[in-house]
């Protein structure tokens, strides 16, 4: 099996409602689709979704990096040799984890499809066939967040929620999270994510109150580089502290696990630079006795299916996942849709990621330029 072509397409999907995070309010989401074909015309799909101002990535840069630097040396390579694919890309460019992840995903999908197995089979096999799925409440207003959560409980889509903090006065943040938790009651788990917005003094003040309010876990309270601060908060509080932005490379995850600077990790395929590396981060966490949360960067059907495949192999996925991207978007570019039922996302049974592209939809949502590399 040889890679014959690697194509990138930037597309934008509208959301059903504004989604408010500390770093941006999202009305439409930019994504990069990667399509890899072998010499027999078989296709594998990968996807990188970019949350504005979340990190260093942009969809335009991802497309350029793939088209100009990462794709050419991979033409003719065997997509089944995933470690060689990663080494080739690392030899050309450092970092650029989202771009590398999207290419590696497409290799995984291509190979698993050709083998007729779900992608999870390439990573030791699934231990879960469905994943509890949390919804991020992004209205930025307690009453609206509570109303949305109640609607989701009624529709049996989500029975756990996450309140986004860090977008204003910490007192308002804490009051909003506490109001949501109080309204939803003991049976409904509520997470909080500050997306690096606080310093240690503010975080200490806020986490104490979030713990009292019954919030289950606090995600990334401090800036990503503050490993010492995260360690002190983890030691100080009973409520678990989760690292998200702080752990991207396998090495950064190992550094956090080594000094126990978090109780839990949020894992994401694009953030870690691919499915193999996500599996490695998960193994580090499991070996260190940490718990795991299947994170999202707001993927569409392709990325959601890919993330779900790797999350399905993670036994310590104690916090479930937050793969709600397809439910946030008003439309889709795939023929098949991820299935959400009884508060869970069903892990697509494959082969590969189990997703194919709806060409008309992609033509409609793509930006005006597609890059192409052909042997
Ligand atoms: C994050 O920090 O987890 C994921 C979902 C969402 O709404 O924002 C994020 C990023
Ligand atoms: Mg987060």
Coordinates of C-alpha atoms and ligand atoms in Angstrom, one line a residue:
X1 CA 0.0 0.0 0.0
X2 CA 1.4 3.4 -1.0
X3 CA 0.2 7.0 -0.5
X4 CA -0.6 8.4 -4.0
X5 CA -2.1 11.7 -3.0
X6 CA -2.8 14.0 -0.1
X7 CA -5.5 16.6 -0.5
X8 CA -6.4 19.4 2.0
X9 CA -9.7 21.3 2.1
X10 CA -10.5 24.1 4.5
X11 CA -14.2 24.4 5.4
X12 CA -16.4 26.3 7.8
X13 CA -19.4 24.9 9.6
X14 CA -22.0 27.3 11.1
X15 CA -23.1 26.7 14.7
X16 CA -26.7 26.4 15.9
X17 CA -26.1 29.0 18.5
X18 CA -23.1 31.3 19.6
X19 CA -20.7 29.2 21.7
X20 CA -19.0 31.4 24.3
X21 CA -15.5 30.4 25.6
X22 CA -12.9 32.4 27.5
X23 CA -10.9 33.0 24.3
X24 CA -13.6 33.4 21.7
X25 CA -17.3 33.3 20.8
X26 CA -17.8 30.8 18.0
X27 CA -20.5 31.4 15.4
X28 CA -18.8 29.2 12.8
X29 CA -15.9 26.8 13.1
X30 CA -13.0 26.5 10.7
X31 CA -11.7 23.0 10.0
X32 CA -9.2 21.3 7.7
X33 CA -10.1 18.0 6.0
X34 CA -7.3 15.7 4.9
X35 CA -8.0 13.1 2.2
X36 CA -5.3 10.6 1.5
X37 CA -5.7 8.1 -1.4
X38 CA -3.6 5.1 -2.2
X39 CA -2.6 3.9 -5.7
X40 CA -5.8 1.8 -5.9
X41 CA -8.0 4.8 -5.2
X42 CA -8.9 3.9 -1.6
X43 CA -9.4 6.9 0.7
X44 CA -8.7 7.8 4.3
X45 CA -10.0 10.9 6.1
X46 CA -8.4 13.1 8.7
X47 CA -9.6 16.4 10.3
X48 CA -8.1 19.2 12.3
X49 CA -10.6 21.7 13.9
X50 CA -9.2 25.0 15.2
X51 CA -10.8 26.9 18.1
X52 CA -9.9 30.6 17.6
X53 CA -7.2 31.9 20.0
X54 CA -7.0 28.6 21.7
X55 CA -3.4 27.9 20.7
X56 CA -0.9 28.7 17.9
X57 CA -2.9 27.0 15.1
X58 CA -4.9 28.4 12.3
X59 CA -6.6 26.5 9.5
X60 CA -4.7 28.4 6.8
X61 CA -1.4 27.6 8.4
X62 CA -2.3 23.9 8.8
X63 CA -3.2 23.7 5.1
X64 CA 0.0 25.4 4.0
X65 CA 2.2 23.2 6.2
X66 CA 0.6 20.1 4.9
X67 CA 0.5 21.1 1.2
X68 CA 4.0 22.5 1.1
X69 CA 6.0 20.6 3.7
X70 CA 4.4 17.4 5.1
X71 CA 2.7 15.9 2.1
X72 CA 5.4 15.8 -0.6
X73 CA 7.8 13.5 1.3
X74 CA 5.0 11.2 2.2
X75 CA 4.0 10.5 -1.4
X76 CA 5.0 6.8 -2.1
X77 CA 5.2 6.0 1.7
X78 CA 3.4 3.1 3.3
X79 CA 0.5 4.5 5.3
X80 CA 0.4 1.4 7.5
X81 CA 3.9 2.3 9.0
X82 CA 2.5 5.0 11.2
X83 CA 5.7 5.5 13.2
X84 CA 7.6 6.0 9.9
X85 CA 5.0 8.5 8.8
X86 CA 5.4 10.4 12.0
X87 CA 9.2 10.3 11.8
X88 CA 9.1 11.6 8.2
X89 CA 6.9 14.5 9.3
X90 CA 9.0 15.2 12.4
X91 CA 12.1 15.2 10.2
X92 CA 10.7 18.0 8.0
X93 CA 9.2 20.2 10.7
X94 CA 9.1 20.4 14.5
X95 CA 5.8 20.9 16.3
X96 CA 2.8 21.5 14.0
X97 CA 0.9 18.9 15.9
X98 CA -2.6 19.5 14.5
X99 CA -1.3 19.2 10.9
X100 CA 0.6 16.0 11.7
X101 CA -2.4 14.6 13.5
X102 CA -4.8 15.2 10.6
X103 CA -2.4 13.3 8.2
X104 CA -1.8 10.4 10.7
X105 CA -5.6 10.1 11.2
X106 CA -6.1 9.8 7.4
X107 CA -3.4 7.1 7.3
X108 CA -5.2 5.2 10.1
X109 CA -8.6 5.5 8.4
X110 CA -7.1 4.3 5.1
X111 CA -5.3 1.3 6.5
X112 CA -8.2 0.3 8.8
X113 CA -10.7 0.5 5.9
X114 CA -8.5 -1.6 3.8
X115 CA -8.2 -4.2 6.6
X116 CA -12.0 -4.0 7.1
X117 CA -11.6 -3.2 10.8
X118 CA -12.6 -0.3 13.0
X119 CA -9.6 2.1 13.6
X120 CA -9.5 1.1 17.3
X121 CA -8.2 -2.4 16.2
X122 CA -4.9 -0.8 15.2
X123 CA -4.5 0.5 18.8
X124 CA -5.2 -2.7 20.8
X125 CA -9.0 -2.7 20.3
X126 CA -12.0 -1.0 21.9
X127 CA -12.9 -1.5 25.5
X128 CA -16.0 0.7 25.2
X129 CA -18.6 0.6 22.5
X130 CA -20.2 3.9 23.7
X131 CA -18.9 6.9 25.5
X132 CA -20.8 9.1 28.0
X133 CA -20.9 12.5 26.4
X134 CA -20.8 15.8 28.2
X135 CA -22.1 19.1 26.8
X136 CA -20.1 22.4 27.2
X137 CA -22.6 25.1 28.2
X138 CA -21.5 28.1 26.2
X139 CA -24.3 30.6 26.6
X140 CA -22.3 32.6 29.2
X141 CA -25.5 33.1 31.2
X142 CA -26.7 30.9 34.1
X143 CA -30.4 30.9 33.2
X144 CA -29.7 30.1 29.5
X145 CA -27.2 27.4 30.5
X146 CA -29.6 25.8 32.9
X147 CA -32.4 25.9 30.3
X148 CA -30.2 24.3 27.8
X149 CA -29.0 21.6 30.2
X150 CA -32.6 20.7 31.1
X151 CA -33.5 20.4 27.5
X152 CA -30.6 18.0 26.9
X153 CA -31.6 15.9 30.0
X154 CA -35.2 15.7 28.6
X155 CA -33.9 14.7 25.2
X156 CA -31.5 12.1 26.8
X157 CA -28.6 13.6 24.9
X158 CA -26.4 14.7 27.9
X159 CA -26.5 14.0 31.6
X160 CA -23.3 15.8 32.4
X161 CA -22.3 19.4 31.7
X162 CA -19.3 21.8 31.7
X163 CA -19.4 25.4 32.6
X164 CA -16.8 27.6 30.8
X165 CA -15.2 30.1 33.2
X166 CA -12.5 32.8 32.8
X167 CA -14.3 35.3 30.7
X168 CA -14.8 38.0 33.3
X169 CA -15.0 38.6 37.0
X170 CA -14.1 35.4 38.8
X171 CA -16.9 36.1 41.3
X172 CA -19.4 36.0 38.4
X173 CA -17.8 32.8 37.1
X174 CA -18.1 31.1 40.5
X175 CA -21.7 32.3 41.0
X176 CA -22.7 31.0 37.5
X177 CA -21.1 27.6 38.0
X178 CA -22.7 27.3 41.5
X179 CA -26.1 28.3 40.1
X180 CA -25.9 25.7 37.3
X181 CA -24.9 23.0 39.7
X182 CA -27.6 23.9 42.3
X183 CA -30.3 24.0 39.6
X184 CA -29.3 20.6 38.1
X185 CA -28.9 18.8 41.4
X186 CA -26.9 16.0 42.9
X187 CA -27.4 13.5 40.1
X188 CA -26.0 15.7 37.4
X189 CA -22.2 16.1 37.1
X190 CA -20.9 19.6 36.4
X191 CA -17.3 20.3 35.4
X192 CA -15.7 23.7 35.2
X193 CA -13.0 24.8 32.7
X194 CA -11.1 28.1 33.2
X195 CA -8.9 27.7 30.1
X196 CA -5.8 29.1 31.7
X197 CA -7.5 32.3 32.8
X198 CA -6.5 32.6 36.5
X199 CA -3.4 33.2 38.5
X200 CA -2.7 31.0 41.5
X201 CA -4.3 33.3 44.1
X202 CA -7.5 33.7 42.0
X203 CA -7.6 30.0 41.3
X204 CA -7.2 29.1 45.0
X205 CA -10.0 31.4 45.9
X206 CA -12.3 30.2 43.1
X207 CA -11.6 26.4 43.4
X208 CA -12.4 26.5 47.1
X209 CA -15.8 27.9 46.3
X210 CA -16.4 25.6 43.3
X211 CA -15.6 22.6 45.5
X212 CA -18.1 23.8 48.1
X213 CA -20.7 24.3 45.3
X214 CA -20.4 20.6 44.3
X215 CA -18.6 21.1 41.0
X216 CA -16.9 17.7 40.1
X217 CA -13.6 18.8 38.6
X218 CA -11.8 22.0 37.6
X219 CA -10.0 22.1 34.2
X220 CA -6.8 24.1 33.4
X221 CA -7.2 26.9 36.0
X222 CA -3.6 28.2 35.4
X223 CA -1.6 29.2 32.4
X224 CA -0.2 26.1 30.6
X225 CA 3.4 26.7 31.6
X226 CA 2.7 26.9 35.3
X227 CA 3.4 23.3 36.2
X228 CA 4.4 24.2 39.8
X229 CA 1.2 26.1 40.4
X230 CA -0.8 23.2 39.0
X231 CA 1.0 20.8 41.3
X232 CA 0.3 23.0 44.4
X233 CA -3.4 23.2 43.5
X234 CA -3.6 19.4 42.9
X235 CA -2.0 18.8 46.3
X236 CA -4.1 21.4 48.1
X237 CA -7.6 20.4 46.9
X238 CA -9.7 17.3 47.2
X239 CA -11.7 18.3 44.1
X240 CA -9.7 16.9 41.1
X241 CA -7.7 19.3 38.9
X242 CA -7.5 18.5 35.2
X243 CA -4.7 19.5 32.8
X244 CA -5.8 20.3 29.2
X245 CA -3.7 23.0 27.4
X246 CA -0.7 22.2 29.6
X247 CA -0.3 18.7 28.2
X248 CA 0.2 18.5 24.4
X249 CA 3.3 16.6 23.6
X250 CA 4.0 13.2 25.1
X251 CA 6.9 14.8 26.9
X252 CA 4.7 17.5 28.5
X253 CA 2.3 14.8 29.7
X254 CA 5.1 12.8 31.2
X255 CA 6.4 15.9 33.0
X256 CA 3.0 16.5 34.5
X257 CA 2.5 12.9 35.5
X258 CA 6.0 12.7 37.0
X259 CA 5.3 15.4 39.6
X260 CA 1.6 14.8 39.8
X261 CA 0.7 18.3 38.6
X262 CA -2.9 17.2 37.8
X263 CA -5.3 14.4 38.9
X264 CA -6.7 14.1 35.3
X265 CA -5.7 14.8 31.7
X266 CA -8.0 16.0 28.9
X267 CA -6.8 14.1 25.8
X268 CA -7.3 15.3 22.2
X269 CA -5.9 13.7 19.0
X270 CA -5.0 17.0 17.3
X271 CA -3.5 18.5 20.5
X272 CA -1.1 15.5 20.9
X273 CA -0.2 15.2 17.3
X274 CA -2.0 12.0 16.3
X275 CA -3.8 8.9 17.5
X276 CA -0.6 7.0 18.4
X277 CA 0.6 9.8 20.5
X278 CA -2.8 10.2 22.1
X279 CA -2.6 6.5 23.1
X280 CA 0.9 7.2 24.5
X281 CA -0.4 10.1 26.6
X282 CA -3.3 7.9 27.8
X283 CA -0.8 5.1 28.8
X284 CA 1.3 7.6 30.8
X285 CA -1.7 8.8 32.7
X286 CA -3.0 5.3 33.3
X287 CA 0.4 4.1 34.6
X288 CA 0.6 7.2 36.9
X289 CA -2.8 6.5 38.3
X290 CA -4.4 9.6 36.7
X291 CA -7.9 9.6 35.2
X292 CA -8.8 10.7 31.6
X293 CA -11.3 12.8 29.8
X294 CA -11.9 12.5 26.1
X295 CA -11.6 16.2 25.0
X296 CA -12.6 18.0 21.8
X297 CA -11.6 20.9 19.7
X298 CA -15.1 20.9 18.2
X299 CA -14.6 18.4 15.4
X300 CA -17.2 17.5 12.8
X301 CA -18.2 13.9 12.0
X302 CA -14.8 12.8 10.7
X303 CA -12.8 14.1 13.7
X304 CA -15.4 13.0 16.2
X305 CA -15.3 9.5 14.8
X306 CA -11.5 9.5 14.9
X307 CA -11.3 10.8 18.5
X308 CA -14.0 8.3 19.5
X309 CA -12.1 5.4 18.0
X310 CA -9.0 6.2 20.1
X311 CA -11.0 7.1 23.3
X312 CA -12.7 3.7 23.0
X313 CA -9.4 2.0 23.7
X314 CA -8.8 3.9 27.0
X315 CA -9.9 2.1 30.0
X316 CA -9.4 5.0 32.5
X317 CA -11.8 7.3 30.6
X318 CA -13.4 8.0 34.0
X319 CA -14.7 11.5 32.9
X320 CA -16.3 10.3 29.7
X321 CA -15.9 12.5 26.6
X322 CA -17.0 15.9 25.3
X323 CA -17.4 15.0 21.7
X324 CA -20.5 17.2 21.1
X325 CA -19.1 19.1 18.1
X326 CA -21.6 17.5 15.6
X327 CA -24.5 18.6 17.8
X328 CA -23.3 22.2 17.9
X329 CA -23.0 22.5 14.2
X330 CA -26.0 23.3 12.1
X331 CA -24.8 21.0 9.2
X332 CA -22.4 18.3 8.3
X333 CA -20.0 17.3 5.6
X334 CA -20.4 13.5 6.1
X335 CA -22.9 11.0 4.8
X336 CA -23.0 9.1 8.0
X337 CA -23.6 10.9 11.3
X338 CA -22.3 10.1 14.8
X339 CA -25.1 8.5 16.8
X340 CA -26.0 10.1 20.2
X341 CA -28.4 8.0 22.3
X342 CA -29.2 7.7 26.0
X343 CA -26.5 10.2 27.0
X344 CA -23.8 8.4 25.1
X345 CA -22.0 8.6 21.8
X346 CA -21.9 5.3 20.0
X347 CA -18.4 4.5 18.9
X348 CA -18.7 4.0 15.1
X349 CA -18.1 0.4 14.2
X350 CA -16.1 1.1 11.1
X351 CA -14.4 0.1 9.0
X352 CA -11.9 2.8 9.7
X353 CA -13.7 5.7 11.2
X354 CA -17.0 4.7 9.4
X355 CA -17.4 8.1 7.8
X356 CA -17.6 9.1 4.1
X357 CA -17.8 12.6 2.6
X358 CA -21.0 14.2 1.3
X359 CA -19.4 15.8 -1.7
X360 CA -22.2 18.3 -2.2
X361 CA -22.0 19.5 1.4
X362 CA -18.2 19.8 1.2
X363 CA -18.5 21.8 -2.0
X364 CA -20.9 24.1 -0.3
X365 CA -18.9 24.7 2.9
X366 CA -15.3 24.6 1.6
X367 CA -13.4 27.8 1.3
X368 CA -12.3 28.7 -2.2
X369 CA -9.0 26.9 -2.5
X370 CA -8.0 23.2 -2.2
X371 CA -4.4 22.1 -2.1
X372 CA -3.4 18.9 -3.8
X373 CA -0.3 16.7 -4.0
X374 CA -0.3 13.9 -6.5
X375 CA 2.4 11.3 -7.3
Ligands
LIG1 C1 -11.4 23.0 25.9 O1 -10.7 23.7 26.6 O2 -11.7 21.9 26.4 C2 -13.8 22.1 24.2 C3 -15.1 22.2 24.0 C4 -15.3 23.6 24.0 O3 -16.4 24.1 23.9 O4 -14.2 24.2 24.2 C5 -13.2 23.3 24.3 C6 -11.8 23.5 24.6
LIG2 MG1 -10.3 22.5 28.3

